Short mmCIF file of N, CA and C in Angstrom, two decimals:
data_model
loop_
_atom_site.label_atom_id
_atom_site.label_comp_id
_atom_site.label_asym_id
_atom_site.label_seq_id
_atom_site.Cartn_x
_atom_site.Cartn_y
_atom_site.Cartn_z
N UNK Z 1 217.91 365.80 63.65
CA UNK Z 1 218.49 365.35 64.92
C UNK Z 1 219.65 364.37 64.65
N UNK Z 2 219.47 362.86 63.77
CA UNK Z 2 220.57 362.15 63.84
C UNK Z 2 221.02 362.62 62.71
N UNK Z 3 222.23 362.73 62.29
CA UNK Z 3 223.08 362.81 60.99
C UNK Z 3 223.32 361.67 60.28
N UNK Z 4 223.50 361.73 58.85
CA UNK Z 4 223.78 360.06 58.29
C UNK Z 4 225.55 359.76 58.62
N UNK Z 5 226.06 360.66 59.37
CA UNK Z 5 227.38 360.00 59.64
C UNK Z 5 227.34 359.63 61.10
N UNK Z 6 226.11 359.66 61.65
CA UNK Z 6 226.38 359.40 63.42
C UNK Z 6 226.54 357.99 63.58
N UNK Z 7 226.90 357.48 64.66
CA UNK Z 7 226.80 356.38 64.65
C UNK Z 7 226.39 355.44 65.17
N UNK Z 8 224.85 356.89 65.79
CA UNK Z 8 223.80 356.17 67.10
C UNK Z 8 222.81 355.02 66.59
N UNK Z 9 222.50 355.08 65.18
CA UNK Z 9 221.71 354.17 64.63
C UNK Z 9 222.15 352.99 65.05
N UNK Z 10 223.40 352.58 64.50
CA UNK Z 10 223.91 351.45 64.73
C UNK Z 10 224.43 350.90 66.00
N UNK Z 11 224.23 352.10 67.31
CA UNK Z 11 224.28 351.49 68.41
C UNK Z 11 222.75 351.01 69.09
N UNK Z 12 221.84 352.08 68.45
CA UNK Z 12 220.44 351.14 68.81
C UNK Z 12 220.24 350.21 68.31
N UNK Z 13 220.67 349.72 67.33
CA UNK Z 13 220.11 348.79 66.26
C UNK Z 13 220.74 347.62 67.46
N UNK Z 14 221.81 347.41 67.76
CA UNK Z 14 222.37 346.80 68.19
C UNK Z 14 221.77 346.30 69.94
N UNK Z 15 221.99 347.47 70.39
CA UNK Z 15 221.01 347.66 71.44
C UNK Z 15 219.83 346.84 71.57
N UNK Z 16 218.70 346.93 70.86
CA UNK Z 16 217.51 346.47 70.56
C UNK Z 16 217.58 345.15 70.80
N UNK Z 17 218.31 344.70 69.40
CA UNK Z 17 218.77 343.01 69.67
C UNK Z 17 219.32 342.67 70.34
N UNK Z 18 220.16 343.03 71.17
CA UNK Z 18 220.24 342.22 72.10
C UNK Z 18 218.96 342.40 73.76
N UNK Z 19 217.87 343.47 73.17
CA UNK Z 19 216.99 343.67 74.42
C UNK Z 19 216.05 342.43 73.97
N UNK Z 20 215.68 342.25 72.90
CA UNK Z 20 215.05 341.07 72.05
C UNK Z 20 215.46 339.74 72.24
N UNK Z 21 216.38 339.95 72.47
CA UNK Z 21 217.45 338.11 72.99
C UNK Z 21 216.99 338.30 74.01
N UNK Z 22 217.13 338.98 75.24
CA UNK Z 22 217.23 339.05 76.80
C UNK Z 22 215.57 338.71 77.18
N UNK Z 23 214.78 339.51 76.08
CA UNK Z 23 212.68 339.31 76.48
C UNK Z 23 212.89 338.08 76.10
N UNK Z 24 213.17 337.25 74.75
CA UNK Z 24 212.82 336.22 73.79
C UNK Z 24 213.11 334.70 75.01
N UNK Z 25 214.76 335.06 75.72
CA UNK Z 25 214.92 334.59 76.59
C UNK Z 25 214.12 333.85 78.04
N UNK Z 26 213.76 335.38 78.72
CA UNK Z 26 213.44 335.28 79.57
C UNK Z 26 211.42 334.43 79.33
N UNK Z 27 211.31 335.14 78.34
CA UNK Z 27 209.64 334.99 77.95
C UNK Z 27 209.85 332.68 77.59
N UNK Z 28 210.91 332.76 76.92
CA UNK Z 28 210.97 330.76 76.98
C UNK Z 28 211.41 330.00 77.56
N UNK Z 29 212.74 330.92 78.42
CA UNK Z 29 213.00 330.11 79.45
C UNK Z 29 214.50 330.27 79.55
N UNK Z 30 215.06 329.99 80.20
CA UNK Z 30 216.87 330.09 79.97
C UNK Z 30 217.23 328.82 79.41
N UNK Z 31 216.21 327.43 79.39
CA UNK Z 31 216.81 326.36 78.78
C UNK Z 31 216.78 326.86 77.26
N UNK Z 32 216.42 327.29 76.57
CA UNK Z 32 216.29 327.60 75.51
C UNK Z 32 217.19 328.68 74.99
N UNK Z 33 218.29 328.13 74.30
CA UNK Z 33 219.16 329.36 74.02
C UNK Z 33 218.92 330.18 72.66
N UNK Z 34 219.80 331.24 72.68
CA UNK Z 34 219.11 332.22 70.99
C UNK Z 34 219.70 331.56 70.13
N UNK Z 35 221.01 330.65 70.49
CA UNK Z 35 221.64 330.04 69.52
C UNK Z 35 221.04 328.69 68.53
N UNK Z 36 220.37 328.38 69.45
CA UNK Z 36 219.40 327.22 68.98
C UNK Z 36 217.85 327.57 68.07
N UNK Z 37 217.91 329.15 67.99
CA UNK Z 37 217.06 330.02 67.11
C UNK Z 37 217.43 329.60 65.88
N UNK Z 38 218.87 329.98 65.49
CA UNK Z 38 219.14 330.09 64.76
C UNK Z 38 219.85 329.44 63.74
#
């Protein structure tokens, strides 16, 4: 199905993390930024 030249991997990959910021977010609070994760 995906080919190693597509370049959907790297739009889910991408995708994901930022669905992971948006739960991580919402689940601690909006005072809490991702930047302060990290």
């Amino acid at each position: 199905m995906i080919r190693s030249d597509s370049p959907w991997p790297a739009v889910i990959a991408v995708i994901t993390v930022l669905v992971i910021t948006v739960v991580m977010m919402l689940a601690y609070g909006s005072s809490l930024s991702p930047w302060n994760l990290m």
